[in-house]
Short mmCIF file of C-alpha atoms and ligand atoms in Angstrom, two decimals:
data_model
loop_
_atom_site.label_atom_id
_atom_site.label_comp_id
_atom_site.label_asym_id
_atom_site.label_seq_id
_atom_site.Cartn_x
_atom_site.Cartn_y
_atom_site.Cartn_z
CA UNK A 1 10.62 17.69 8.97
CA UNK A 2 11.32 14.25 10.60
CA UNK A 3 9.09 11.40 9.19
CA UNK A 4 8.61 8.14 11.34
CA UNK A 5 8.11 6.12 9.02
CA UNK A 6 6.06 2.20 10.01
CA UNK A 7 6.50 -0.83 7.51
CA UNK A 8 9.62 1.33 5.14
CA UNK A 9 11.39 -1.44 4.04
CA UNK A 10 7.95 -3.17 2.60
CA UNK A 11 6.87 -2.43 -1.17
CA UNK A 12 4.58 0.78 -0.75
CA UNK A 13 6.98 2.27 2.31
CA UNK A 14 10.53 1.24 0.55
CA UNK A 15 9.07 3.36 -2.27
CA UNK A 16 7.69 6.28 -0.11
CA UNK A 17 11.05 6.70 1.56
CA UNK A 18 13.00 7.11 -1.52
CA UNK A 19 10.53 10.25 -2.35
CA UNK A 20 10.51 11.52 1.17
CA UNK A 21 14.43 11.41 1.30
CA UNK A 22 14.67 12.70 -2.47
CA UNK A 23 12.76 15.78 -1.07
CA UNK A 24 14.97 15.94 1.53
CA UNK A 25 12.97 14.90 4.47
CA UNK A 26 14.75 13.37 7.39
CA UNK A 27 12.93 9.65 7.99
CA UNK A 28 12.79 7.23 10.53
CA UNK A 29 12.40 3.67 9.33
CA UNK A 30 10.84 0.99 11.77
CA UNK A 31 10.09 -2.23 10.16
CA UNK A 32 10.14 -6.18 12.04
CA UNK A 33 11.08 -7.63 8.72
CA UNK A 34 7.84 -9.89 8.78
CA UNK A 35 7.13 -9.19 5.30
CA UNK A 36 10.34 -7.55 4.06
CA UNK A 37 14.53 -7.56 3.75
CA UNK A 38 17.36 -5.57 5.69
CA UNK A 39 18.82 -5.25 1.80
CA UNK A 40 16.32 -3.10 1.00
CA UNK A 41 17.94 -0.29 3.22
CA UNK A 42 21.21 -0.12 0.89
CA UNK A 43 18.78 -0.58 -1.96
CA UNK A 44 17.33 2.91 -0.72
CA UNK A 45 20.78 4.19 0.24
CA UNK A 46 21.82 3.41 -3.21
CA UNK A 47 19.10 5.24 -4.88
CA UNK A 48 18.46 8.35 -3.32
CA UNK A 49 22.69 8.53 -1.70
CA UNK A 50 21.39 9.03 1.73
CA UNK A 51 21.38 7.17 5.05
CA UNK A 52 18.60 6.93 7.62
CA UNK A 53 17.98 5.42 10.57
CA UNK A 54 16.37 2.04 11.24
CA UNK A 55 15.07 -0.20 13.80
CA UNK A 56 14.48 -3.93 13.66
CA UNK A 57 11.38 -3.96 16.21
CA UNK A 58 7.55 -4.18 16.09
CA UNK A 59 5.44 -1.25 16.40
CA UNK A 60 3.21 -3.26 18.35
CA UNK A 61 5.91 -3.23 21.16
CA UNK A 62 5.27 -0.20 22.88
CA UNK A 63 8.34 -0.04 25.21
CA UNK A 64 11.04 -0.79 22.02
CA UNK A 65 8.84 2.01 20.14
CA UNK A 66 8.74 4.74 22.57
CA UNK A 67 12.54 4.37 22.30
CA UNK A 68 12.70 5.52 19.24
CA UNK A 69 10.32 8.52 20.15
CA UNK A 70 13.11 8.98 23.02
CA UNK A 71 15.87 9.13 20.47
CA UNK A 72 14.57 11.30 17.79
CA UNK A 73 11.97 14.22 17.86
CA UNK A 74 9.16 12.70 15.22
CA UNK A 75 7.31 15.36 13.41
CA UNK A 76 5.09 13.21 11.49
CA UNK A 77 4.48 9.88 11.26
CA UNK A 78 3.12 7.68 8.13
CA UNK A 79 1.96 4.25 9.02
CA UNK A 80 2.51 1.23 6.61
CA UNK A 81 3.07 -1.51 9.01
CA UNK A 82 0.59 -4.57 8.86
CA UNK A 83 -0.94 -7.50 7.61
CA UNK A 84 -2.53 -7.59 3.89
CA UNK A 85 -2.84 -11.33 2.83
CA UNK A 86 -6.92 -11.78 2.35
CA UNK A 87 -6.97 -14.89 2.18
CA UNK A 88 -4.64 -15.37 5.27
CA UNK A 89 -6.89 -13.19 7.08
CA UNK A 90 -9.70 -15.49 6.96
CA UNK A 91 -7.86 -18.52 8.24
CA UNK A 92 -5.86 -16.68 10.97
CA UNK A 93 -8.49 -13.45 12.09
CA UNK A 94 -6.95 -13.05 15.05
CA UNK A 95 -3.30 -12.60 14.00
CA UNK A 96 -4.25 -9.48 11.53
CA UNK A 97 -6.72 -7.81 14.32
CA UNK A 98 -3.71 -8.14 16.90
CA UNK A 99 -1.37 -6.45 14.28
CA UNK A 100 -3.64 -4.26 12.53
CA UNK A 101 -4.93 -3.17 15.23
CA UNK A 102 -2.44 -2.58 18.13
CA UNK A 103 0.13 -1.17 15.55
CA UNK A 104 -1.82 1.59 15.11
CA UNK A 105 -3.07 1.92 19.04
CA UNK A 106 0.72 1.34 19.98
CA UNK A 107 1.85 4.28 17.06
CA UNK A 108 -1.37 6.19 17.91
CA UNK A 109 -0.43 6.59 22.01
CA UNK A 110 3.20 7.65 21.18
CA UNK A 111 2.36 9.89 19.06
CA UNK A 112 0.03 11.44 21.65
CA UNK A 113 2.28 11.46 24.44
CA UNK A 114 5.41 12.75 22.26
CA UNK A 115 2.41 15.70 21.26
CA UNK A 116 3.39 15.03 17.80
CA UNK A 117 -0.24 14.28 16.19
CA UNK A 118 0.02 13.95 12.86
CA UNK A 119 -0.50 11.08 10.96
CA UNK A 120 -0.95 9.17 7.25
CA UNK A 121 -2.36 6.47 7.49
CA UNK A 122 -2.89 3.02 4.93
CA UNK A 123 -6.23 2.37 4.62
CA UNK A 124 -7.26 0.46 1.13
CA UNK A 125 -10.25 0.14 -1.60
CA UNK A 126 -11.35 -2.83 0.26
CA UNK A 127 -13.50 -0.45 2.56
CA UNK A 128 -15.87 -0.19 -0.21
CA UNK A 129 -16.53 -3.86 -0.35
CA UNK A 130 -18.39 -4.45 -3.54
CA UNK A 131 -19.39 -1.21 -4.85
CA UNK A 132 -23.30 -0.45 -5.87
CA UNK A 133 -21.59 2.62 -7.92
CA UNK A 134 -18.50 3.17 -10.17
CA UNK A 135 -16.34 5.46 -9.80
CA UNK A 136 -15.99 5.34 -5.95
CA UNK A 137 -15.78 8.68 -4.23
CA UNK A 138 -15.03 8.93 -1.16
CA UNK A 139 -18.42 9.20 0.34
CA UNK A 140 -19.47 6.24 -1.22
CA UNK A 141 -20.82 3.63 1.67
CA UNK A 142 -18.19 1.28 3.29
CA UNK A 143 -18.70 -2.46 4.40
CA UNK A 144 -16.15 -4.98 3.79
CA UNK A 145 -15.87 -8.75 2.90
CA UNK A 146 -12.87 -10.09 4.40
CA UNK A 147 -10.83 -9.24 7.91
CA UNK A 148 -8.54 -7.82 6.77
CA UNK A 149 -10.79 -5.23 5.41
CA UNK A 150 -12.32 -5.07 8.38
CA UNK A 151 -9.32 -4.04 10.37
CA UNK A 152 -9.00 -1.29 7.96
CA UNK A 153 -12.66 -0.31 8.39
CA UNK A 154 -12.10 -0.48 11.79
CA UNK A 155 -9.05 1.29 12.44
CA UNK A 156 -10.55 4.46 10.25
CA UNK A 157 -13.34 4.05 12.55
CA UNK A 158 -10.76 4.26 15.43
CA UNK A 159 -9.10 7.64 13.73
CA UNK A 160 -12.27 9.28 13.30
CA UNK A 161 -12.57 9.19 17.15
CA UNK A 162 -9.12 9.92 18.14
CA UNK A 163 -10.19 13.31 16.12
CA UNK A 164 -13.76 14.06 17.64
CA UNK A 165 -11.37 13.19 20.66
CA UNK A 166 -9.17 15.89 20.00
CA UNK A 167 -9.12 18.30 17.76
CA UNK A 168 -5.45 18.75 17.81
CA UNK A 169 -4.55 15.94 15.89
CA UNK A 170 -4.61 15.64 12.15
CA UNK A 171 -4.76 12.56 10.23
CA UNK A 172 -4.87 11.49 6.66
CA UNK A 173 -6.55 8.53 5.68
CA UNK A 174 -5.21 7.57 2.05
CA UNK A 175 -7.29 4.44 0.35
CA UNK A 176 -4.84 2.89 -2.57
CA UNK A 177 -6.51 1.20 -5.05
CA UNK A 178 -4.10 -1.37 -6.47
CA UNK A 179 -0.60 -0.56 -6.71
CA UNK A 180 1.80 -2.56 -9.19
CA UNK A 181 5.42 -1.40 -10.66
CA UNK A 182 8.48 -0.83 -9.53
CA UNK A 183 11.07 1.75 -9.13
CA UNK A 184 12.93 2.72 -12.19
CA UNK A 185 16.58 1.50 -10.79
CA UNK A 186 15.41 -2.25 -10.60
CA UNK A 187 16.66 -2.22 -6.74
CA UNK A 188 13.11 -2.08 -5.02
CA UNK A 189 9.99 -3.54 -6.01
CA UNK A 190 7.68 -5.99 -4.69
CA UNK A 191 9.03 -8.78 -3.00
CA UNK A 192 6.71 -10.72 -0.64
CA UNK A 193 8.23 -13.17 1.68
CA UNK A 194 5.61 -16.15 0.55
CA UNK A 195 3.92 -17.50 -2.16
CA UNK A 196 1.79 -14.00 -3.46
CA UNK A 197 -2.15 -13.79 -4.25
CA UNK A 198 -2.12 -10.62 -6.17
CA UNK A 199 -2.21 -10.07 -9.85
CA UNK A 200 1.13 -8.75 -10.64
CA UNK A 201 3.19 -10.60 -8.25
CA UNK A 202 2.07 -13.73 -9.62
CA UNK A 203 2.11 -13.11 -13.21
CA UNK A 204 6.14 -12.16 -12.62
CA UNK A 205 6.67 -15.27 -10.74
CA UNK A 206 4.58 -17.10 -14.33
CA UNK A 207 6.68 -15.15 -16.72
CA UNK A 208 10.37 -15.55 -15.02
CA UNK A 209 9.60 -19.54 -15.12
CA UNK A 210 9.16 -20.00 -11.43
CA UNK A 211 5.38 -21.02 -11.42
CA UNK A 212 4.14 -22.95 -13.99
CA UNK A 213 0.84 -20.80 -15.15
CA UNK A 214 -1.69 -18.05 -14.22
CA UNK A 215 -4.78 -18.85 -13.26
CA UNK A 216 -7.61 -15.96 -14.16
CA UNK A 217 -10.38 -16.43 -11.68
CA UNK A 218 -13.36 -15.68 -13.27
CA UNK A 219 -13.94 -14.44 -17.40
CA UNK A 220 -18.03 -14.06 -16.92
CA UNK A 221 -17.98 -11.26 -14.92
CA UNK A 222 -19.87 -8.55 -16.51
CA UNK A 223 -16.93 -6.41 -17.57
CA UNK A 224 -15.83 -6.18 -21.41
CA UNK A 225 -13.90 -8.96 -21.45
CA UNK A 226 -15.24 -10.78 -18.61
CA UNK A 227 -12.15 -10.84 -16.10
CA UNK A 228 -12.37 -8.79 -13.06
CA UNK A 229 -11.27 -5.14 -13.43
CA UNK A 230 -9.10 -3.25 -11.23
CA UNK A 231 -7.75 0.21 -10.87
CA UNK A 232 -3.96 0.00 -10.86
CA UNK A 233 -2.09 2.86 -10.36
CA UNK A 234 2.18 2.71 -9.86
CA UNK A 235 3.96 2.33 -6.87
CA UNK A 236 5.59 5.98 -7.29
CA UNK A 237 2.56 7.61 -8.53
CA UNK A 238 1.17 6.19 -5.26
CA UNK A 239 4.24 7.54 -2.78
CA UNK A 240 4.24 10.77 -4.18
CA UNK A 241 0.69 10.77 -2.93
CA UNK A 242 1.90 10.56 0.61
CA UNK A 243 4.32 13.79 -0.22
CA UNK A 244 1.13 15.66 -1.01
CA UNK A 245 -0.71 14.08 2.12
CA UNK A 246 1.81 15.39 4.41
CA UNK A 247 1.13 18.85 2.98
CA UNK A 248 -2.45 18.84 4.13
CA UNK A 249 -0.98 18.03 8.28
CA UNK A 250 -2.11 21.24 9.51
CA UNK A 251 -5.40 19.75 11.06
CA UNK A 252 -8.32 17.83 10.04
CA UNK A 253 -8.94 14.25 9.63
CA UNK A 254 -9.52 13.81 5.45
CA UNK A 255 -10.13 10.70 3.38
CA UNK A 256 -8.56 10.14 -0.26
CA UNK A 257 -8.72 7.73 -2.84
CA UNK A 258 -5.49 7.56 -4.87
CA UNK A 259 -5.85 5.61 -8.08
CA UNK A 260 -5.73 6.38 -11.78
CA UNK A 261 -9.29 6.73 -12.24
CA UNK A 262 -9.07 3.65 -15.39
CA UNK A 263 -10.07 0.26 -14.97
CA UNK A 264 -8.35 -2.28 -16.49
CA UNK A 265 -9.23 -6.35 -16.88
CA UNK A 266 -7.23 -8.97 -16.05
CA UNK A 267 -6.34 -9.50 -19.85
CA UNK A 268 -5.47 -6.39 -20.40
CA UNK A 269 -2.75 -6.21 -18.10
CA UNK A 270 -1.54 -9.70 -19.35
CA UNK A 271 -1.60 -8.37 -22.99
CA UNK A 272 0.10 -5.36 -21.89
CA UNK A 273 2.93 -7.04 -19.90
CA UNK A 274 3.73 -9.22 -22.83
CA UNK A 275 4.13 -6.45 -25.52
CA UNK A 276 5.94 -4.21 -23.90
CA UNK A 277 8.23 -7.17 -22.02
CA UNK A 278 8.48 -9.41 -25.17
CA UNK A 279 7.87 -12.31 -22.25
CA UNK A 280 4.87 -14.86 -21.93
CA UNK A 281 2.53 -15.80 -19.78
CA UNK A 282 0.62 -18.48 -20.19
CA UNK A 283 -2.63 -18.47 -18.28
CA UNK A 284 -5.57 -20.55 -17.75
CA UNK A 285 -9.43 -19.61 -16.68
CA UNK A 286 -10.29 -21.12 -13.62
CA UNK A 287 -13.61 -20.46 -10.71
CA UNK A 288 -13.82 -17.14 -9.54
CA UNK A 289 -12.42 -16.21 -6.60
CA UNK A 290 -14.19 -16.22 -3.61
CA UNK A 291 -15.23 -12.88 -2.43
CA UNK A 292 -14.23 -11.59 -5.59
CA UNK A 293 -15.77 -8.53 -7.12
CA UNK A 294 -16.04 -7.85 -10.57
CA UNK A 295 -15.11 -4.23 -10.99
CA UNK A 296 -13.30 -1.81 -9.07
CA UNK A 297 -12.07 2.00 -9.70
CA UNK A 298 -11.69 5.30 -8.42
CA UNK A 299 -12.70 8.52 -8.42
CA UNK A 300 -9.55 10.14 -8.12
CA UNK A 301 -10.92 14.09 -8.15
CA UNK A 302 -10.68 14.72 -4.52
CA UNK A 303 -7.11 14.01 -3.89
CA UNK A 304 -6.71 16.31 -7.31
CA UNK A 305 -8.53 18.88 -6.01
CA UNK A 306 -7.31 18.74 -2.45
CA UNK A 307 -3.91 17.40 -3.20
CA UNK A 308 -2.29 18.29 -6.44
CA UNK A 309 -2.49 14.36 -6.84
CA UNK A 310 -2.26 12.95 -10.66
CA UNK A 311 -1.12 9.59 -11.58
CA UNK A 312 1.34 10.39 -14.33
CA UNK A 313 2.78 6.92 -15.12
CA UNK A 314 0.99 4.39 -17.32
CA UNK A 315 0.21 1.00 -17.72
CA UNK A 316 2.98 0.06 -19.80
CA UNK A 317 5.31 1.92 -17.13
CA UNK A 318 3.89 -0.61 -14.61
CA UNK A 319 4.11 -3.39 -16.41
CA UNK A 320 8.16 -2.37 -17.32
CA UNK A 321 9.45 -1.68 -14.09
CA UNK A 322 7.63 -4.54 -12.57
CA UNK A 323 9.23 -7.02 -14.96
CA UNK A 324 12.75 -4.99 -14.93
CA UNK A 325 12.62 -5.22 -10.86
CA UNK A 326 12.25 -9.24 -11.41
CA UNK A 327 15.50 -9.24 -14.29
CA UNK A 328 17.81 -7.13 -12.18
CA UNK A 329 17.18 -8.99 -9.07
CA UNK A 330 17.61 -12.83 -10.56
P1 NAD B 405 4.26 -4.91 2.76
O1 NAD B 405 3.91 -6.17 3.45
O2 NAD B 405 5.19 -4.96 1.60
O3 NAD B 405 4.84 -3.85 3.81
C1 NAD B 405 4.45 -3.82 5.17
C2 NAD B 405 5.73 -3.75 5.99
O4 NAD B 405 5.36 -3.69 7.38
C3 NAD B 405 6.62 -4.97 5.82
O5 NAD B 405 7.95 -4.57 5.58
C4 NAD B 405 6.50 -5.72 7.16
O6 NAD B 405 7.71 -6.38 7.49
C5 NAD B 405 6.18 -4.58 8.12
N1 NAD B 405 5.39 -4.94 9.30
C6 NAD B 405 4.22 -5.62 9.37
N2 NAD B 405 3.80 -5.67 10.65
C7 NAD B 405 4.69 -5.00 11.40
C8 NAD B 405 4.81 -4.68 12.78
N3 NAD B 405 3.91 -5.08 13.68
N4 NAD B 405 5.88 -3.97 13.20
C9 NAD B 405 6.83 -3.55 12.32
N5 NAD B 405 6.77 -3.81 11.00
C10 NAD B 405 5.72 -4.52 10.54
O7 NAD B 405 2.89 -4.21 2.33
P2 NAD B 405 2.63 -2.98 1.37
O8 NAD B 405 2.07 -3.50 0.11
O9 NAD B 405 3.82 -2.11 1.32
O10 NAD B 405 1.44 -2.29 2.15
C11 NAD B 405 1.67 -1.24 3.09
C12 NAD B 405 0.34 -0.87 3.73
O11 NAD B 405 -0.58 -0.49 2.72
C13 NAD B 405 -0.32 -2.00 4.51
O12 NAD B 405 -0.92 -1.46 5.66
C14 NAD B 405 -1.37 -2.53 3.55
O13 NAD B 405 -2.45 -3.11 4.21
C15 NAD B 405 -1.78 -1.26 2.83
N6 NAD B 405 -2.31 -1.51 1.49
C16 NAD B 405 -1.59 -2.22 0.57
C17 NAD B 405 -2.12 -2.47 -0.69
C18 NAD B 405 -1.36 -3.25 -1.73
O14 NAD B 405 -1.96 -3.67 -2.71
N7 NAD B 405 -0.06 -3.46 -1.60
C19 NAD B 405 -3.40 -2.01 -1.01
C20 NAD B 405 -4.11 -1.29 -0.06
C21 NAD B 405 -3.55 -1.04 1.19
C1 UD1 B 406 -6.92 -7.78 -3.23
C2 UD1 B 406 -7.78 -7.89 -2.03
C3 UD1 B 406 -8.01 -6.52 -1.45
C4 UD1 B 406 -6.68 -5.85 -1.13
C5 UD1 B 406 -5.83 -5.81 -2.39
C6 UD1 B 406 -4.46 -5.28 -2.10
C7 UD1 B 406 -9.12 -9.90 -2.40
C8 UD1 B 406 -10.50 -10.43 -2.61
N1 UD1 B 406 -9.02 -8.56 -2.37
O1 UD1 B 406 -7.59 -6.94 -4.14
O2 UD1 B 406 -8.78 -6.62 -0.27
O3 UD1 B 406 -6.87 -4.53 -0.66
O4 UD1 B 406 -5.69 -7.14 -2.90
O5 UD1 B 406 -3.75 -6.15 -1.29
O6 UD1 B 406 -8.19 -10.64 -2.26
N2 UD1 B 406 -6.44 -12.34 -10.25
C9 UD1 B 406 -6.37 -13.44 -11.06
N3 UD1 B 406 -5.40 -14.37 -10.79
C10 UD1 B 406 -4.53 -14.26 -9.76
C11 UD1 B 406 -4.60 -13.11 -8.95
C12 UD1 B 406 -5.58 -12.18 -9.21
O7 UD1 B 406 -7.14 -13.59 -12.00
O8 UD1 B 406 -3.69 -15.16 -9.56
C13 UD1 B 406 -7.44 -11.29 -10.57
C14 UD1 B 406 -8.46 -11.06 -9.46
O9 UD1 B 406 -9.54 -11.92 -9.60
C15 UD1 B 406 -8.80 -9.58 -9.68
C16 UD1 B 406 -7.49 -8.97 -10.21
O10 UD1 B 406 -6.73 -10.07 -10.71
O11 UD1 B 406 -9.78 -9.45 -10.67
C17 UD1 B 406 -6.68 -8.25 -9.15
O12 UD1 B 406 -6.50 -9.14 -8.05
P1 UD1 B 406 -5.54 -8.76 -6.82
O13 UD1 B 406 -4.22 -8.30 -7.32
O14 UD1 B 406 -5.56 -9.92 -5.88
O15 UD1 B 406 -6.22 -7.49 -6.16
P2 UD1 B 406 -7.74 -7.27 -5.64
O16 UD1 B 406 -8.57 -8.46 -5.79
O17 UD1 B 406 -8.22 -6.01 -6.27
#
């Protein structure tokens, strides 16, 4: 089976390919570099001892796009390509609608027209805005606080009527919680192009020296230590997922949550990354952040029950890799 696979050299796709090529599918990698590196293909080569196609164009250009559908017959297509800064997304709206959005209309037509209509696609917790119940199934009600959420909320809206459309197609919505970690070799992780916002990229730029301190926003939430808790699950738990999801192609449109089920605070992953890493990280406790929520976890039984899907690795696995991605890559 021949995977096309949107946004592979990023951190969640980079990781995703290694699995799909370690179990021998054939991919397609497309990828504009926006938020990633052209080293990460020899990183993947290097891993898994396999080549793959890529192309250096935007999935929002239809004409470059359909050449790829011209040059390969796509079975399946998985799409990781967009925008996921939050806080970017409320200064510049516009920029992650356009992408968000007509990525996935651009990916969408193609893959109606080359009458291959299957697809996973990257939807996120965020849909649940700030939950009324923990653990979040998948029924729970969606609604959204930022625009980038929105353009996930929206684009699963867009899904669900590409199905009622036609029921040909079969699509996989998959809703990560928060993925940290790296792959075990040290050669991929995450690597953002600018300055990051989220947890575990920041506390490895605090703890290799490169920024002076963390800032925890927010210790009187009501959670048991008062930092905001998150479900973090690892990046390979989380691309083994999209093995599983490609299993369940047959037809449908289906929603899953993949997380770990456990919520963790901010200090405990702090704590954590400093035992098992020997390293500090000195931190401060600043405002909360706005549009913050204070906890947030899954419900993982569905894509257990539907999937096979189990996170196996735990936190002290994330907090490892993460921190030996950052050592073999100074
Ligand atoms: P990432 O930024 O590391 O990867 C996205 C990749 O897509 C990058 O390599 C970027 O260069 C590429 N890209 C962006 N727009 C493109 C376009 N128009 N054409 C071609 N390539 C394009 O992000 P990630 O963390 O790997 O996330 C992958 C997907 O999962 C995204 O859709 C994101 O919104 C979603 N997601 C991520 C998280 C998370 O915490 N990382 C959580 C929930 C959902
Ligand atoms: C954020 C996004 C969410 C997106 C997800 C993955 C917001 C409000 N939400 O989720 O929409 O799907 O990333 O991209 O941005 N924290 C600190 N200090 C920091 C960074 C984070 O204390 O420097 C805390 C946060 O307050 C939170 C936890 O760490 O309690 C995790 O934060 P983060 O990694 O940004 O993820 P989310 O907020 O869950």
């Amino acid at each position: 089976m021949r995977v096309l696979v949107t946004g592979g050299l990023g951190y969640i796709g980079s990781h995703t390919c290694v699995e799909l090529l370690n179990n021998d599918y054939e991919i397609v990698v497309v990828d504009n570099l926006v938020n990633s590196k052209m080293t990460v293909i020899d990183n993947i080569n290097k891993i898994t001892g396999k080549n793959f196609p890529f192309y250096n164009i935007d999935v929002c250009d239809k004409d470059a796009l359909e050449q790829v559908f011209k040059n390969h017959k796509i079975d399946v297509a998985i799409h990781f390509a967009g925008y996921k800064a939050v806080g970017e997304s409320v200064e510049k709206p516009l920029k992650y609608y356009e992408n968000n959005l007509l990525s996935t209309i651009v990916l969408c037509e193609l893959l109606n027209k080359y009458n291959c209509k299957k697809l996973v696609f990257s939807s996120s917790a965020t849909v649940y805005g700030k939950p009324k119940v923990l653990p979040l199934t998948e029924d729970c009600p969606l609604n959204t606080t930022n625009p980038y959420g929105t353009t996930k909320l929206i684009i699963e809206g867009m899904l669900k009527d590409l199905y009622i459309s036609d029921q040909n197609w079969s699509i996989v919505i998959l809703r990560y919680f928060n993925p940290i970690g790296a792959h075990k070799s040290g050669l991929i992780g995450d690597d953002p192009n600018n300055t990051p916002n989220n947890l575990m990229p920041y506390i490895l730029k605090v703890a290799s020296g490169e920024l002076p301190v963390l800032s925890i926003f927010g210790a009187d939430y009501d959670t048991s230590d008062g930092t905001g808790v998150r479900d973090y699950i690892h990046v390979c738990d989380l691309a083994y997922g999209h093995l599983l999801a490609l299993n369940k192609l047959n037809s449908g449109l289906y929603y899953y949550n993949l997380g770990t089920g456990i919520g963790y605070s901010v200090l405990d992953i702090i704590h954590t990354f400093e035992k098992v890493n020997q390293v500090k990280v000195p931190y401060k406790i600043v405002e909360r952040r706005a549009g913050d929520i204070a906890s947030c976890y899954a419900n993982p039984s569905k894509a257990s029950k539907e999937l096979g899907f189990k996170a196996e690795k735990n936190l002290e696995d994330m907090c490892k890799s993460a921190w030996n991605f950052v050592i073999k890559n100074r």
